[in-house]
């Protein structure tokens, strides 16, 4: 069977966790392929909220194997805390969870380096989640990092000491406070000890064997296309490849095995952290969206910036990942707003363009909007045809603009607030 990929098309927090949870029962394996504890994926069952940072969103289904792939950066402390939360809810996440031997480890000094680097940047801060993501990927590409499989080696402590020594040189140079380090290290080593009890494998074999045996694999993206290291609003991005291509390198599955690419987007836009956001609203409408959408970060609790849907950016993200189906989230949040605006192009340097400017020029564009009729209610019916007129028109309009089918409409945080069209 082929592998399907699910990814965010905006600046993260599109609702990926919810969709993975909804689709998971039709898959045998759910695999995270990039990012780390900067992710916060929310699942809501029967009014109870669960936020996952490191563990794939298929974990609530005992029959599904959940894989943390080689492209991920893993913080053992965050991971163990999450496992404890799942155990407390009566789940047994040890049996249906496998970690790639090749995933990179986030060490305590990576967190300190993240903080030191942000402090150094002053006003040009990225707005990082400060989870050590950037420094961990830096070490990966500098060929200096520690990997999950290393925790099983006899020389692990020595290799850790060597990496820490290199980090301390930089932290000393930046005069960064090291007071927190002993406690961070004690917690980290305790978590590493626990990590050894988990299945640590060459998950590229596991995934390819599963596909060869006819099993269905869903690759779960973190962050979003506009935070991609190459194509996002650089340098205000994360440090990994958040596109469909990243799923292949992040799991060791060849492109020819990929079938569907599910592109998840909100009916509007949000961004947490710094960086250009062409359609950002600084007015009462933006505040209304934040309030109605509960737009506060799942990982850091920061208020999310809000704005109208940005079509050039959405089309750009669809192009980069070869999206085959769109899934629109948070339709309920726009209920009662009239009219709804959509950015169709930008003005830049006296010209009109539909190219997404993924560099500093993104801060200089003026969006051109079209107005769409709204809809009055946020009730979720069983069928698409029963949705209010304005919402169905919004969906048809976006399908015509993108040339892609919108196969899922999410109308509330719970699993049940979902209208499927397949
Ligand atoms: P992810 O990082 O892409 O998994 O998304 P997050 O979990 O960080 O943020 C999405 C937020 O929106 C979470 O609080 C979800 O519970 C919530 N959510 C998801 N879908 C919907 C929806 O259709 N309507 C509303 N109102 N909330 C939703
Ligand atoms: P999920 O998977 C939203 C943002 C941060 C910051 C930038 C870099 O929940 O969609 P980093 O910690 O990666 O160095 O931060 O990226 N960011 C996210 N924004 N959702 C996320 O993940 C994010 N992960 C990182 O706010 O602007
Ligand atoms: Mg999130």
PDB file of N, CA and C in Angstrom, residues 349-409:
ATOM      1  N   UNK A 349       5.872  46.997  -4.804  1.00  0.00           N
ATOM      2  CA  UNK A 349       6.637  47.926  -5.652  1.00  0.00           C
ATOM      3  C   UNK A 349       5.815  48.400  -6.854  1.00  0.00           C
ATOM      4  N   UNK A 350       4.547  48.747  -6.640  1.00  0.00           N
ATOM      5  CA  UNK A 350       3.714  49.281  -7.715  1.00  0.00           C
ATOM      6  C   UNK A 350       3.181  48.232  -8.673  1.00  0.00           C
ATOM      7  N   UNK A 351       3.477  46.949  -8.431  1.00  0.00           N
ATOM      8  CA  UNK A 351       2.992  45.871  -9.312  1.00  0.00           C
ATOM      9  C   UNK A 351       2.010  44.982  -8.556  1.00  0.00           C
ATOM     10  N   UNK A 352       1.181  44.263  -9.326  1.00  0.00           N
ATOM     11  CA  UNK A 352       0.317  43.257  -8.702  1.00  0.00           C
ATOM     12  C   UNK A 352       0.941  41.890  -8.964  1.00  0.00           C
ATOM     13  N   UNK A 353       1.030  41.089  -7.917  1.00  0.00           N
ATOM     14  CA  UNK A 353       1.633  39.760  -8.089  1.00  0.00           C
ATOM     15  C   UNK A 353       0.833  38.706  -7.331  1.00  0.00           C
ATOM     16  N   UNK A 354       0.859  37.492  -7.848  1.00  0.00           N
ATOM     17  CA  UNK A 354       0.242  36.381  -7.115  1.00  0.00           C
ATOM     18  C   UNK A 354       1.331  35.419  -6.628  1.00  0.00           C
ATOM     19  N   UNK A 355       2.598  35.810  -6.771  1.00  0.00           N
ATOM     20  CA  UNK A 355       3.705  35.001  -6.237  1.00  0.00           C
ATOM     21  C   UNK A 355       3.828  35.278  -4.752  1.00  0.00           C
ATOM     22  N   UNK A 356       4.012  34.214  -3.967  1.00  0.00           N
ATOM     23  CA  UNK A 356       4.205  34.426  -2.532  1.00  0.00           C
ATOM     24  C   UNK A 356       5.660  34.842  -2.281  1.00  0.00           C
ATOM     25  N   UNK A 357       5.871  36.018  -1.725  1.00  0.00           N
ATOM     26  CA  UNK A 357       7.249  36.460  -1.496  1.00  0.00           C
ATOM     27  C   UNK A 357       7.786  35.891  -0.183  1.00  0.00           C
ATOM     28  N   UNK A 358       8.516  34.805  -0.262  1.00  0.00           N
ATOM     29  CA  UNK A 358       8.912  34.107   0.970  1.00  0.00           C
ATOM     30  C   UNK A 358      10.199  34.651   1.580  1.00  0.00           C
ATOM     31  N   UNK A 359      10.518  35.892   1.311  1.00  0.00           N
ATOM     32  CA  UNK A 359      11.693  36.500   1.938  1.00  0.00           C
ATOM     33  C   UNK A 359      11.264  37.746   2.677  1.00  0.00           C
ATOM     34  N   UNK A 360      12.193  38.666   2.923  1.00  0.00           N
ATOM     35  CA  UNK A 360      11.845  39.880   3.667  1.00  0.00           C
ATOM     36  C   UNK A 360      10.786  40.728   2.969  1.00  0.00           C
ATOM     37  N   UNK A 361      10.656  40.601   1.598  1.00  0.00           N
ATOM     38  CA  UNK A 361       9.634  41.398   0.885  1.00  0.00           C
ATOM     39  C   UNK A 361       8.223  41.071   1.360  1.00  0.00           C
ATOM     40  N   UNK A 362       8.060  39.885   1.975  1.00  0.00           N
ATOM     41  CA  UNK A 362       6.720  39.513   2.463  1.00  0.00           C
ATOM     42  C   UNK A 362       6.212  40.551   3.458  1.00  0.00           C
ATOM     43  N   UNK A 363       7.125  41.291   4.082  1.00  0.00           N
ATOM     44  CA  UNK A 363       6.706  42.325   5.041  1.00  0.00           C
ATOM     45  C   UNK A 363       6.293  43.601   4.319  1.00  0.00           C
ATOM     46  N   UNK A 364       6.591  43.669   2.998  1.00  0.00           N
ATOM     47  CA  UNK A 364       6.340  44.919   2.267  1.00  0.00           C
ATOM     48  C   UNK A 364       5.124  44.856   1.359  1.00  0.00           C
ATOM     49  N   UNK A 365       4.484  43.701   1.238  1.00  0.00           N
ATOM     50  CA  UNK A 365       3.356  43.585   0.307  1.00  0.00           C
ATOM     51  C   UNK A 365       2.073  44.143   0.932  1.00  0.00           C
ATOM     52  N   UNK A 366       1.199  44.633   0.038  1.00  0.00           N
ATOM     53  CA  UNK A 366      -0.140  45.048   0.477  1.00  0.00           C
ATOM     54  C   UNK A 366      -1.127  44.058  -0.125  1.00  0.00           C
ATOM     55  N   UNK A 367      -1.897  43.357   0.710  1.00  0.00           N
ATOM     56  CA  UNK A 367      -2.824  42.356   0.165  1.00  0.00           C
ATOM     57  C   UNK A 367      -3.981  43.005  -0.601  1.00  0.00           C
ATOM     58  N   UNK A 368      -4.421  42.327  -1.654  1.00  0.00           N
ATOM     59  CA  UNK A 368      -5.632  42.730  -2.372  1.00  0.00           C
ATOM     60  C   UNK A 368      -6.708  41.710  -1.988  1.00  0.00           C
ATOM     61  N   UNK A 369      -7.851  42.217  -1.535  1.00  0.00           N
ATOM     62  CA  UNK A 369      -8.874  41.313  -1.005  1.00  0.00           C
ATOM     63  C   UNK A 369     -10.098  41.227  -1.915  1.00  0.00           C
ATOM     64  N   UNK A 370     -10.757  40.067  -1.828  1.00  0.00           N
ATOM     65  CA  UNK A 370     -12.101  39.953  -2.371  1.00  0.00           C
ATOM     66  C   UNK A 370     -13.012  39.611  -1.179  1.00  0.00           C
ATOM     67  N   UNK A 371     -14.283  40.011  -1.304  1.00  0.00           N
ATOM     68  CA  UNK A 371     -15.192  39.730  -0.193  1.00  0.00           C
ATOM     69  C   UNK A 371     -16.097  38.556  -0.534  1.00  0.00           C
ATOM     70  N   UNK A 372     -16.312  37.700   0.444  1.00  0.00           N
ATOM     71  CA  UNK A 372     -17.172  36.541   0.275  1.00  0.00           C
ATOM     72  C   UNK A 372     -18.311  36.615   1.287  1.00  0.00           C
ATOM     73  N   UNK A 373     -19.482  36.081   0.934  1.00  0.00           N
ATOM     74  CA  UNK A 373     -20.571  36.079   1.919  1.00  0.00           C
ATOM     75  C   UNK A 373     -20.250  35.152   3.095  1.00  0.00           C
ATOM     76  N   UNK A 374     -20.705  35.531   4.270  1.00  0.00           N
ATOM     77  CA  UNK A 374     -20.465  34.693   5.446  1.00  0.00           C
ATOM     78  C   UNK A 374     -21.594  33.693   5.650  1.00  0.00           C
ATOM     79  N   UNK A 375     -21.652  33.108   6.840  1.00  0.00           N
ATOM     80  CA  UNK A 375     -22.708  32.167   7.188  1.00  0.00           C
ATOM     81  C   UNK A 375     -23.054  32.370   8.664  1.00  0.00           C
ATOM     82  N   UNK A 376     -24.316  32.105   9.028  1.00  0.00           N
ATOM     83  CA  UNK A 376     -24.758  32.519  10.359  1.00  0.00           C
ATOM     84  C   UNK A 376     -24.463  31.539  11.485  1.00  0.00           C
ATOM     85  N   UNK A 377     -24.371  30.251  11.192  1.00  0.00           N
ATOM     86  CA  UNK A 377     -24.346  29.283  12.291  1.00  0.00           C
ATOM     87  C   UNK A 377     -23.115  28.382  12.277  1.00  0.00           C
ATOM     88  N   UNK A 378     -22.742  27.921  13.485  1.00  0.00           N
ATOM     89  CA  UNK A 378     -21.583  27.032  13.570  1.00  0.00           C
ATOM     90  C   UNK A 378     -22.001  25.597  13.887  1.00  0.00           C
ATOM     91  N   UNK A 379     -23.282  25.293  13.712  1.00  0.00           N
ATOM     92  CA  UNK A 379     -23.738  23.917  13.979  1.00  0.00           C
ATOM     93  C   UNK A 379     -23.134  22.960  12.945  1.00  0.00           C
ATOM     94  N   UNK A 380     -22.837  21.719  13.369  1.00  0.00           N
ATOM     95  CA  UNK A 380     -22.242  20.741  12.454  1.00  0.00           C
ATOM     96  C   UNK A 380     -23.275  19.707  12.039  1.00  0.00           C
ATOM     97  N   UNK A 381     -23.696  19.716  10.768  1.00  0.00           N
ATOM     98  CA  UNK A 381     -24.648  18.701  10.315  1.00  0.00           C
ATOM     99  C   UNK A 381     -23.890  17.446   9.885  1.00  0.00           C
ATOM    100  N   UNK A 382     -24.629  16.429   9.537  1.00  0.00           N
ATOM    101  CA  UNK A 382     -24.013  15.178   9.107  1.00  0.00           C
ATOM    102  C   UNK A 382     -23.466  15.238   7.684  1.00  0.00           C
ATOM    103  N   UNK A 383     -24.054  16.092   6.850  1.00  0.00           N
ATOM    104  CA  UNK A 383     -23.679  16.097   5.433  1.00  0.00           C
ATOM    105  C   UNK A 383     -23.293  17.488   4.959  1.00  0.00           C
ATOM    106  N   UNK A 384     -22.420  17.505   3.969  1.00  0.00           N
ATOM    107  CA  UNK A 384     -21.962  18.773   3.388  1.00  0.00           C
ATOM    108  C   UNK A 384     -23.142  19.602   2.887  1.00  0.00           C
ATOM    109  N   UNK A 385     -24.121  18.936   2.264  1.00  0.00           N
ATOM    110  CA  UNK A 385     -25.256  19.648   1.666  1.00  0.00           C
ATOM    111  C   UNK A 385     -26.076  20.382   2.726  1.00  0.00           C
ATOM    112  N   UNK A 386     -25.942  19.961   3.981  1.00  0.00           N
ATOM    113  CA  UNK A 386     -26.713  20.602   5.054  1.00  0.00           C
ATOM    114  C   UNK A 386     -25.973  21.783   5.692  1.00  0.00           C
ATOM    115  N   UNK A 387     -24.752  22.021   5.261  1.00  0.00           N
ATOM    116  CA  UNK A 387     -24.015  23.179   5.787  1.00  0.00           C
ATOM    117  C   UNK A 387     -24.659  24.450   5.258  1.00  0.00           C
ATOM    118  N   UNK A 388     -24.517  25.585   5.968  1.00  0.00           N
ATOM    119  CA  UNK A 388     -25.134  26.814   5.473  1.00  0.00           C
ATOM    120  C   UNK A 388     -24.592  27.206   4.097  1.00  0.00           C
ATOM    121  N   UNK A 389     -25.448  27.882   3.343  1.00  0.00           N
ATOM    122  CA  UNK A 389     -25.124  28.311   1.986  1.00  0.00           C
ATOM    123  C   UNK A 389     -23.778  29.003   1.850  1.00  0.00           C
ATOM    124  N   UNK A 390     -23.557  30.003   2.713  1.00  0.00           N
ATOM    125  CA  UNK A 390     -22.341  30.817   2.637  1.00  0.00           C
ATOM    126  C   UNK A 390     -21.094  29.965   2.798  1.00  0.00           C
ATOM    127  N   UNK A 391     -21.153  28.988   3.705  1.00  0.00           N
ATOM    128  CA  UNK A 391     -19.990  28.113   3.937  1.00  0.00           C
ATOM    129  C   UNK A 391     -19.756  27.211   2.723  1.00  0.00           C
ATOM    130  N   UNK A 392     -20.841  26.681   2.154  1.00  0.00           N
ATOM    131  CA  UNK A 392     -20.681  25.837   0.954  1.00  0.00           C
ATOM    132  C   UNK A 392     -20.110  26.655  -0.203  1.00  0.00           C
ATOM    133  N   UNK A 393     -20.563  27.922  -0.288  1.00  0.00           N
ATOM    134  CA  UNK A 393     -20.029  28.793  -1.348  1.00  0.00           C
ATOM    135  C   UNK A 393     -18.545  29.072  -1.130  1.00  0.00           C
ATOM    136  N   UNK A 394     -18.165  29.273   0.143  1.00  0.00           N
ATOM    137  CA  UNK A 394     -16.752  29.528   0.480  1.00  0.00           C
ATOM    138  C   UNK A 394     -15.901  28.333   0.038  1.00  0.00           C
ATOM    139  N   UNK A 395     -16.390  27.128   0.341  1.00  0.00           N
ATOM    140  CA  UNK A 395     -15.677  25.903  -0.027  1.00  0.00           C
ATOM    141  C   UNK A 395     -15.556  25.799  -1.553  1.00  0.00           C
ATOM    142  N   UNK A 396     -16.664  26.048  -2.273  1.00  0.00           N
ATOM    143  CA  UNK A 396     -16.625  25.941  -3.743  1.00  0.00           C
ATOM    144  C   UNK A 396     -15.664  26.977  -4.327  1.00  0.00           C
ATOM    145  N   UNK A 397     -15.682  28.177  -3.767  1.00  0.00           N
ATOM    146  CA  UNK A 397     -14.799  29.239  -4.244  1.00  0.00           C
ATOM    147  C   UNK A 397     -13.329  28.817  -4.086  1.00  0.00           C
ATOM    148  N   UNK A 398     -12.991  28.281  -2.916  1.00  0.00           N
ATOM    149  CA  UNK A 398     -11.592  27.902  -2.676  1.00  0.00           C
ATOM    150  C   UNK A 398     -11.202  26.695  -3.535  1.00  0.00           C
ATOM    151  N   UNK A 399     -12.149  25.800  -3.766  1.00  0.00           N
ATOM    152  CA  UNK A 399     -11.858  24.659  -4.647  1.00  0.00           C
ATOM    153  C   UNK A 399     -11.569  25.149  -6.066  1.00  0.00           C
ATOM    154  N   UNK A 400     -12.360  26.119  -6.524  1.00  0.00           N
ATOM    155  CA  UNK A 400     -12.156  26.634  -7.879  1.00  0.00           C
ATOM    156  C   UNK A 400     -10.811  27.363  -7.974  1.00  0.00           C
ATOM    157  N   UNK A 401     -10.464  28.108  -6.938  1.00  0.00           N
ATOM    158  CA  UNK A 401      -9.215  28.878  -6.945  1.00  0.00           C
ATOM    159  C   UNK A 401      -7.979  27.973  -6.909  1.00  0.00           C
ATOM    160  N   UNK A 402      -8.057  26.918  -6.096  1.00  0.00           N
ATOM    161  CA  UNK A 402      -6.879  26.059  -5.922  1.00  0.00           C
ATOM    162  C   UNK A 402      -6.869  24.892  -6.917  1.00  0.00           C
ATOM    163  N   UNK A 403      -8.013  24.598  -7.478  1.00  0.00           N
ATOM    164  CA  UNK A 403      -8.102  23.445  -8.378  1.00  0.00           C
ATOM    165  C   UNK A 403      -8.032  22.125  -7.617  1.00  0.00           C
ATOM    166  N   UNK A 404      -8.320  22.158  -6.319  1.00  0.00           N
ATOM    167  CA  UNK A 404      -8.223  20.950  -5.493  1.00  0.00           C
ATOM    168  C   UNK A 404      -9.525  20.717  -4.738  1.00  0.00           C
ATOM    169  N   UNK A 405      -9.870  19.460  -4.482  1.00  0.00           N
ATOM    170  CA  UNK A 405     -11.091  19.195  -3.703  1.00  0.00           C
ATOM    171  C   UNK A 405     -10.855  19.446  -2.216  1.00  0.00           C
ATOM    172  N   UNK A 406     -11.854  19.995  -1.556  1.00  0.00           N
ATOM    173  CA  UNK A 406     -11.801  20.125  -0.094  1.00  0.00           C
ATOM    174  C   UNK A 406     -12.616  18.974   0.458  1.00  0.00           C
ATOM    175  N   UNK A 407     -11.922  17.971   1.008  1.00  0.00           N
ATOM    176  CA  UNK A 407     -12.591  16.718   1.344  1.00  0.00           C
ATOM    177  C   UNK A 407     -12.996  16.612   2.809  1.00  0.00           C
ATOM    178  N   UNK A 408     -12.539  17.567   3.623  1.00  0.00           N
ATOM    179  CA  UNK A 408     -12.920  17.552   5.050  1.00  0.00           C
ATOM    180  C   UNK A 408     -13.139  18.992   5.484  1.00  0.00           C
ATOM    181  N   UNK A 409     -14.249  19.208   6.168  1.00  0.00           N
ATOM    182  CA  UNK A 409     -14.508  20.535   6.751  1.00  0.00           C
ATOM    183  C   UNK A 409     -14.648  20.339   8.250  1.00  0.00           C
TER     184      UNK A 409
END
